[in-house]
N, CA, C and O atoms as a DFTB+ gen file, in Angstrom:
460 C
 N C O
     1  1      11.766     -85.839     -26.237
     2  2      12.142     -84.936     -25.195
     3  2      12.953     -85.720     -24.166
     4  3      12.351     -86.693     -23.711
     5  1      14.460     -85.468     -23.593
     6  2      14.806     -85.730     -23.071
     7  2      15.371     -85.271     -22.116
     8  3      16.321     -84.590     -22.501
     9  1      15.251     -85.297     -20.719
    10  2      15.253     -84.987     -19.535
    11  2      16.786     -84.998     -18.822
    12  3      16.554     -85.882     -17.998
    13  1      17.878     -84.707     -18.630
    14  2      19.069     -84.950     -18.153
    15  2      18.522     -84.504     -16.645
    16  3      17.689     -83.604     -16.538
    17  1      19.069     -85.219     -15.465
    18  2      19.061     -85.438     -14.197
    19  2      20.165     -85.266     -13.815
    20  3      21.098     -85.672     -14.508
    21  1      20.509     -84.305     -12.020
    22  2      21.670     -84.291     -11.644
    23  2      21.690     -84.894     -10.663
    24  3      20.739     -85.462     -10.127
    25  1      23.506     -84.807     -10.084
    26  2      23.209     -85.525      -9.132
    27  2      22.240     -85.160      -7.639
    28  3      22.545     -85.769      -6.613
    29  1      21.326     -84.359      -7.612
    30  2      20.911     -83.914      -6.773
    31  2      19.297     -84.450      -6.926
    32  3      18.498     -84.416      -5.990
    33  1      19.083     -84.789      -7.848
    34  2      17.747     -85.080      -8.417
    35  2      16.980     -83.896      -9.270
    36  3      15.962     -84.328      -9.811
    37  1      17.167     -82.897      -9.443
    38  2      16.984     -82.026      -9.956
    39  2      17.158     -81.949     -11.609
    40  3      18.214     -82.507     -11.909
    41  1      16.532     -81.490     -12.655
    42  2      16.987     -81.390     -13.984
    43  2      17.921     -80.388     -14.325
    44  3      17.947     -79.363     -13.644
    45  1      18.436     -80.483     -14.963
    46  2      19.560     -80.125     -15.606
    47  2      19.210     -78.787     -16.007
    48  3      19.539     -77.765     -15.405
    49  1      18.176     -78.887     -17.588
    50  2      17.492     -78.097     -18.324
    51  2      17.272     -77.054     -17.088
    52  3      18.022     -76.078     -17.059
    53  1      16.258     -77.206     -16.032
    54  2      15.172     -76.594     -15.516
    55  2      16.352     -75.493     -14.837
    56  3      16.165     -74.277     -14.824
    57  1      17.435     -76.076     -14.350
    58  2      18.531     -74.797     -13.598
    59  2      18.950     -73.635     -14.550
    60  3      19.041     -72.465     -14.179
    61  1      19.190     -74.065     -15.779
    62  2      19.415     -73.271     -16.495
    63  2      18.147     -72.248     -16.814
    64  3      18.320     -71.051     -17.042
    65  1      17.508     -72.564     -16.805
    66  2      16.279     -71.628     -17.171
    67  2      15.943     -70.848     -16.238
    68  3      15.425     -69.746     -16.419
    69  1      16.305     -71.534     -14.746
    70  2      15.797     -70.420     -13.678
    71  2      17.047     -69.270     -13.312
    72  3      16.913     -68.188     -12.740
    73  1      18.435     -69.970     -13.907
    74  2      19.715     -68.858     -13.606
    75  2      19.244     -67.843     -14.450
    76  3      19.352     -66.678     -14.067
    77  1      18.699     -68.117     -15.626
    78  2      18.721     -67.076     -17.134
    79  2      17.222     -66.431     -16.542
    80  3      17.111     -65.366     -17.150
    81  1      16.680     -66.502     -16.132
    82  2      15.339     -65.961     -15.226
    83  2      15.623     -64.993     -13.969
    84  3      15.099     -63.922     -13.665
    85  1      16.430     -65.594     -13.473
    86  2      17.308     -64.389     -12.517
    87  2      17.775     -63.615     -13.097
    88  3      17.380     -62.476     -12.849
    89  1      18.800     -63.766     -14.119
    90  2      19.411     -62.561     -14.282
    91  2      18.345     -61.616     -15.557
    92  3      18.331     -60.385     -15.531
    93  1      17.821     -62.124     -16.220
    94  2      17.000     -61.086     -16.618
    95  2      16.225     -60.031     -15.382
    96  3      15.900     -58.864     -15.602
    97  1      15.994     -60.906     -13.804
    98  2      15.059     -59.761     -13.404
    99  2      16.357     -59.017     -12.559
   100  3      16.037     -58.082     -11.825
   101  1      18.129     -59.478     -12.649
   102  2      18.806     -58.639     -12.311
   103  2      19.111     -57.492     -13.172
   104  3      19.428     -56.369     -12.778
   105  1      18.998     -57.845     -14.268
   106  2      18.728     -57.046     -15.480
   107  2      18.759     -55.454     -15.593
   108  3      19.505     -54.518     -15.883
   109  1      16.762     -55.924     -14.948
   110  2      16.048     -55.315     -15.092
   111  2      15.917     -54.581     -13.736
   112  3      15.218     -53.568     -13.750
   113  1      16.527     -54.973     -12.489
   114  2      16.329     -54.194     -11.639
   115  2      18.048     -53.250     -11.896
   116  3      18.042     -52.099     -11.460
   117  1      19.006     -53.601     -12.368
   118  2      19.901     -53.235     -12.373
   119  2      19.955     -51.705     -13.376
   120  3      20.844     -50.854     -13.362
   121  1      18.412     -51.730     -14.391
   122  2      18.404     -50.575     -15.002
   123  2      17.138     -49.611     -14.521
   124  3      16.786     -48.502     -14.922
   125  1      16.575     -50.524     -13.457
   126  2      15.594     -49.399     -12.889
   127  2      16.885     -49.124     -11.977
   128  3      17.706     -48.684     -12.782
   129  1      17.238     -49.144     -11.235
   130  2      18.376     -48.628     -10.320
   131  2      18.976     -47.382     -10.645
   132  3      19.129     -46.380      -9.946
   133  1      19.379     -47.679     -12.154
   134  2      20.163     -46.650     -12.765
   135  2      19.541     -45.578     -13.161
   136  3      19.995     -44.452     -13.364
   137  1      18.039     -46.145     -13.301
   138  2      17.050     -44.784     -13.168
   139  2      16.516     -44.133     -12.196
   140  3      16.103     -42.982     -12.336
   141  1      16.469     -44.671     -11.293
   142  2      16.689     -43.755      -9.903
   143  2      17.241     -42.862      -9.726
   144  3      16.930     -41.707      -9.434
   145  1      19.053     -43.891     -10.079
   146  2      20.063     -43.231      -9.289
   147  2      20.213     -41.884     -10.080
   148  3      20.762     -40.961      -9.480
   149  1      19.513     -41.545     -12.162
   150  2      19.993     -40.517     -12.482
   151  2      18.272     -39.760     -11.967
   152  3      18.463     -38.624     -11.534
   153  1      17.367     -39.998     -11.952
   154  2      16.180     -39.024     -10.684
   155  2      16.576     -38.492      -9.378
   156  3      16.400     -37.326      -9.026
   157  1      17.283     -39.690      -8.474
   158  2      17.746     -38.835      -7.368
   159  2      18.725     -37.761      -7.698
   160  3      18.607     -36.637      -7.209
   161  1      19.978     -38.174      -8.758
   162  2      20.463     -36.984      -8.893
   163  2      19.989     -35.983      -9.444
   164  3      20.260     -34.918      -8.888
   165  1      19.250     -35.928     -10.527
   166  2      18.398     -34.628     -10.646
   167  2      18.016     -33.494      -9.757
   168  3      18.351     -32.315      -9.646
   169  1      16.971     -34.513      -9.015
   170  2      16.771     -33.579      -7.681
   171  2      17.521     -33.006      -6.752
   172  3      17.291     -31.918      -6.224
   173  1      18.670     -33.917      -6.480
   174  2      19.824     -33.207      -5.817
   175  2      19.894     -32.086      -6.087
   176  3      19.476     -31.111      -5.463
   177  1      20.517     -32.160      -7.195
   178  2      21.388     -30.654      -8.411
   179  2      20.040     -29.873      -8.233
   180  3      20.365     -28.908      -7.542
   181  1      18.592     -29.777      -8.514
   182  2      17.448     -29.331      -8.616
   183  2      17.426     -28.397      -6.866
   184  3      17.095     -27.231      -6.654
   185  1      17.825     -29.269      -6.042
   186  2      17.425     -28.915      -4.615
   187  2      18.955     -28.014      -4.249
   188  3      18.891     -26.886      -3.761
   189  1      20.283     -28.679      -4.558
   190  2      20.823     -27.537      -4.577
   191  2      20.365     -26.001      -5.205
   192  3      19.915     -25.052      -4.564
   193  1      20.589     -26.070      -6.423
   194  2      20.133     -24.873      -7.138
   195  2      18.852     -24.242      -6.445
   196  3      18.722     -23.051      -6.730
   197  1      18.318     -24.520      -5.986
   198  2      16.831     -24.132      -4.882
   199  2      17.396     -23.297      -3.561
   200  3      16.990     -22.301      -2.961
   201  1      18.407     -24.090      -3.420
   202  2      18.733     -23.621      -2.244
   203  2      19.766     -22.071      -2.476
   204  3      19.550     -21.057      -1.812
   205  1      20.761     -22.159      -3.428
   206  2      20.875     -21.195      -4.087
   207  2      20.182     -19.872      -4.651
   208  3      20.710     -18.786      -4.885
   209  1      19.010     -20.218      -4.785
   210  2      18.368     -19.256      -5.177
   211  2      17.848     -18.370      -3.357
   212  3      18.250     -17.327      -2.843
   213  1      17.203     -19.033      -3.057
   214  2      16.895     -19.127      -1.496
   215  2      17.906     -18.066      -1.129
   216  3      17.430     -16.935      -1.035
   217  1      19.227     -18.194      -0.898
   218  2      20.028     -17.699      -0.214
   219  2      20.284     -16.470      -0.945
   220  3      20.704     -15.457      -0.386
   221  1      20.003     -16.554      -2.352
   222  2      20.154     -14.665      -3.204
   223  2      19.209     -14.554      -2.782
   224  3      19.529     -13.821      -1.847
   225  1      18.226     -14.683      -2.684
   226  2      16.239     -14.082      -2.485
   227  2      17.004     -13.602      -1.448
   228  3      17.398     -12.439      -1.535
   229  1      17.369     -14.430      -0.235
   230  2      17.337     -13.481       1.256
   231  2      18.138     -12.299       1.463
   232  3      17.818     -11.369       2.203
   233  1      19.622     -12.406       0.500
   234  2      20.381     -11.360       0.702
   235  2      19.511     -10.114      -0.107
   236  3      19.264      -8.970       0.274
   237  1      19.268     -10.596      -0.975
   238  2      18.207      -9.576      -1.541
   239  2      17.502      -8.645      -0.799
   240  3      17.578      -7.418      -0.727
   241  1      16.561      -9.753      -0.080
   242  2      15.387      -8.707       0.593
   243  2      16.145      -8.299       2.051
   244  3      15.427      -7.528       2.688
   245  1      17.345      -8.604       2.704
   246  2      18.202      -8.203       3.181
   247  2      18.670      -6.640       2.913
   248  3      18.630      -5.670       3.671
   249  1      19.096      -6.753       1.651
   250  2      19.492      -4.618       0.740
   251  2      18.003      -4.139       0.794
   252  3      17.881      -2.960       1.126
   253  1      16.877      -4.802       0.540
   254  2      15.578      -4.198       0.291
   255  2      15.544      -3.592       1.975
   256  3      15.416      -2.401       2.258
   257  1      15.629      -4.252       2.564
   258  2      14.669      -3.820       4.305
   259  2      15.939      -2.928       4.723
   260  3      15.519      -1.993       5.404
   261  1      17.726      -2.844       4.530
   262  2      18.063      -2.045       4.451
   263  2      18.318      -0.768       4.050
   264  3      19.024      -0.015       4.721
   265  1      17.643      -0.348       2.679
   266  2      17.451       0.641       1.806
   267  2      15.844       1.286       2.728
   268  3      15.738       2.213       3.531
   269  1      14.833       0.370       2.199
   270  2      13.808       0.867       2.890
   271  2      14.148       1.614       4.457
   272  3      13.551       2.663       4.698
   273  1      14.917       1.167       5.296
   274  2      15.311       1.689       6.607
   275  2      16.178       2.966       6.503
   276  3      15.950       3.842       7.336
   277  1      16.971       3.140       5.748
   278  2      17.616       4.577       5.211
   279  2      16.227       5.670       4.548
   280  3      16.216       6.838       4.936
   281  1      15.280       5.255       3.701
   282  2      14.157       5.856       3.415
   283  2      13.286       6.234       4.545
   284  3      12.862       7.353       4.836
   285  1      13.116       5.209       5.072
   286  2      12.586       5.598       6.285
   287  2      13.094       6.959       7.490
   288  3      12.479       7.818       8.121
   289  1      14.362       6.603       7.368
   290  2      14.834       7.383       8.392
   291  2      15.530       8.739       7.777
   292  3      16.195       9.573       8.392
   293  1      15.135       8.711       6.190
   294  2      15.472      10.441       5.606
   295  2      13.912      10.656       5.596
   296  3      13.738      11.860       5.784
   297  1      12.830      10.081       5.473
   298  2      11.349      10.738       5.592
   299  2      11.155      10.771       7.062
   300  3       9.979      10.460       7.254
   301  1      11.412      10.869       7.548
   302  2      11.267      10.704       8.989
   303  2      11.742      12.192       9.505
   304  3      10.983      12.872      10.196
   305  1      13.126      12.677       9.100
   306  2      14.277      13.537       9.260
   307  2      13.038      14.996       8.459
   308  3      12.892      16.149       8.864
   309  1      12.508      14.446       7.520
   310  2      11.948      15.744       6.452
   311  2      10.693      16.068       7.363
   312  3      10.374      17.250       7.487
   313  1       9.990      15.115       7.985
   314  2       8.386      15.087       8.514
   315  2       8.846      16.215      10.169
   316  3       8.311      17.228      10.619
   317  1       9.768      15.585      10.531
   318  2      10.651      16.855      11.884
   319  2      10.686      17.993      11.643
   320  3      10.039      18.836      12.265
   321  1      11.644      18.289      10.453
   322  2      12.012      19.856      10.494
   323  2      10.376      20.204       9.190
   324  3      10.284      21.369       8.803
   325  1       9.691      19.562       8.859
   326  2       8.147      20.354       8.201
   327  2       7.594      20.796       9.675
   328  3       7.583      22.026       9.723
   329  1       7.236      20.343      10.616
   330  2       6.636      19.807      12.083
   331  2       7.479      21.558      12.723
   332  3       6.972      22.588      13.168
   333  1       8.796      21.178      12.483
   334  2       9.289      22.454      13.077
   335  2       8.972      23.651      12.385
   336  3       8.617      24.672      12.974
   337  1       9.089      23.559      11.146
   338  2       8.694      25.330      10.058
   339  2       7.117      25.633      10.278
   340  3       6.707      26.728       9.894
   341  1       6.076      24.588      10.964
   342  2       4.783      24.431      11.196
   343  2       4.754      25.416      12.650
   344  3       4.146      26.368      13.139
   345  1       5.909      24.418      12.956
   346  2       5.587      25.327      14.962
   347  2       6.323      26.888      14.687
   348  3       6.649      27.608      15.631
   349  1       6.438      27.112      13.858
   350  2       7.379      28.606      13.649
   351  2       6.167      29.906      13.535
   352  3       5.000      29.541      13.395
   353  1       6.442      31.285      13.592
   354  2       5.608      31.752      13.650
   355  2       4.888      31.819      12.359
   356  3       5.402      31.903      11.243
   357  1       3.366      31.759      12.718
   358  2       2.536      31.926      11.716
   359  2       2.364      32.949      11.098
   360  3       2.086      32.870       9.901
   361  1       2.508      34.524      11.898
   362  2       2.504      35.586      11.356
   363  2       3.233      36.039      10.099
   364  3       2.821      36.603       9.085
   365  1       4.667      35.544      10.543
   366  2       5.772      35.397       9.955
   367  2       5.898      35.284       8.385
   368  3       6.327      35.944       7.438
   369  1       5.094      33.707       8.718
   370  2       5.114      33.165       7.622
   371  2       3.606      33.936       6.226
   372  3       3.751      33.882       5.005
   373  1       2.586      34.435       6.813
   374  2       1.911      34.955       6.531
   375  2       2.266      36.478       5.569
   376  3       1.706      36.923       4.567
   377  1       3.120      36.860       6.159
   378  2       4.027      37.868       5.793
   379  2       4.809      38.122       4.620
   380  3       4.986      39.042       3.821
   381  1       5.259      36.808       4.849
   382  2       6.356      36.588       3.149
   383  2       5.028      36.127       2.203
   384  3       4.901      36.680       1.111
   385  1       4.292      35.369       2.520
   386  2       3.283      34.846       1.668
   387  2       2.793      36.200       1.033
   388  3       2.895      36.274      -0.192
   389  1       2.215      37.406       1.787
   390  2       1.933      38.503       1.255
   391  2       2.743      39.084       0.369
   392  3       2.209      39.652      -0.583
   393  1       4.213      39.075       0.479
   394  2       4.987      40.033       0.161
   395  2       5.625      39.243      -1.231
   396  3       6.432      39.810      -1.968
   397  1       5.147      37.887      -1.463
   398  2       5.063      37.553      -2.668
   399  2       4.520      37.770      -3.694
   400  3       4.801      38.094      -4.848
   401  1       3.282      37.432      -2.808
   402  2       1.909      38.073      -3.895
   403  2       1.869      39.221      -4.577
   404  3       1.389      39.357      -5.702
   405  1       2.463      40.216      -3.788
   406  2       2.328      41.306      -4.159
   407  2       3.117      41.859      -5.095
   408  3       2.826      42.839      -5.782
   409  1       4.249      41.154      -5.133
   410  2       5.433      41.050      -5.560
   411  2       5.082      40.491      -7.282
   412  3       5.498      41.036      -8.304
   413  1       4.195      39.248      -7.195
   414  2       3.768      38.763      -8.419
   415  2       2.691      39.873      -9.299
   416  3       2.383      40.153     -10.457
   417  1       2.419      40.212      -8.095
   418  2       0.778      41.054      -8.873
   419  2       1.313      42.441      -9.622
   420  3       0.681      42.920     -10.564
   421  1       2.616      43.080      -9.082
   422  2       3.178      44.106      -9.843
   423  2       4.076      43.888     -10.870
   424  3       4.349      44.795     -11.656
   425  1       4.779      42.304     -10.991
   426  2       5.274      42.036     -12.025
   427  2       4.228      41.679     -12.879
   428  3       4.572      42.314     -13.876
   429  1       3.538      41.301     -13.088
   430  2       1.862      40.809     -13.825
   431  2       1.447      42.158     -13.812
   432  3       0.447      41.762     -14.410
   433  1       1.211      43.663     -13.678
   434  2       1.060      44.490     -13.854
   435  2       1.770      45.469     -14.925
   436  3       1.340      46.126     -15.873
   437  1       3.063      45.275     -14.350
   438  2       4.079      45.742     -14.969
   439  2       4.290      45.545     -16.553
   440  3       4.875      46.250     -17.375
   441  1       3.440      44.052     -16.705
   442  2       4.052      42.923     -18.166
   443  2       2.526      43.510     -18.932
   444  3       2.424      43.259     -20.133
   445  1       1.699      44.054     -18.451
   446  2       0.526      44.442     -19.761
   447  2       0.526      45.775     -19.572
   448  3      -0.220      46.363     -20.355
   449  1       1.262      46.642     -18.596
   450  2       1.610      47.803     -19.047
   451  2       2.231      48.157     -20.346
   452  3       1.768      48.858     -21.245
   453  1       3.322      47.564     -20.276
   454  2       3.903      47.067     -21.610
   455  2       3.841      47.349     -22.533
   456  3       4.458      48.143     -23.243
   457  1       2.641      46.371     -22.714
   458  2       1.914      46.057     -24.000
   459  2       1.510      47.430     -24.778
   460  3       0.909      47.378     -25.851
């Protein structure tokens, strides 16, 4: 075994082994890096697209609370004028109710005469 010495006092052999020792752990950090760098981008693209979605969801429920507010305000419009044919006269209305009936009960009369 023979030992080569520099001029520094240092071996020869031993530098070489610690350069080739570095760069293996540059290596190796140089391909975890690259696995990061394609994880962070994942998530990027992942967190865009998130955010995308986000922004249809809201316009969404945006047409929803607008539609619902048109529903609202044609049931609203129907519950008024029921409220008004309610406040109308009762007699009135009592009246035609009769004059239906009666109306049904002689056509239903009329149909097993018939017979």
């Amino acid at each position: 075994l023979t030992v080569v010495f520099t001029g520094d006092g240092a071996a020869a052999g031993n530098y070489g082994y610690t350069n080739s020792g570095y760069s293996v752990y540059e290596e190796e950090n140089d391909r975890l890096t690259e696995s990061l760098r394609t994880k962070v981008s994942a998530i990027k693209s992942l967190s865009i697209e998130i955010g995308t979605e986000v922004k249809n969801q809201n316009k969404m429920l945006s047409e929803m609370e607008n539609d619902f507010d048109s529903t609202g305000g044609l049931l609203g419009a129907t519950m008024g004028r029921l409220r008004t044919l309610s406040r109308g006269s009762q007699t009135k209305l009592l009246c035609y109710m009769m004059l239906f009936s009666l109306f049904v009960f002689f056509v239903i009369y009329w149909i097993i005469k018939l017979r």
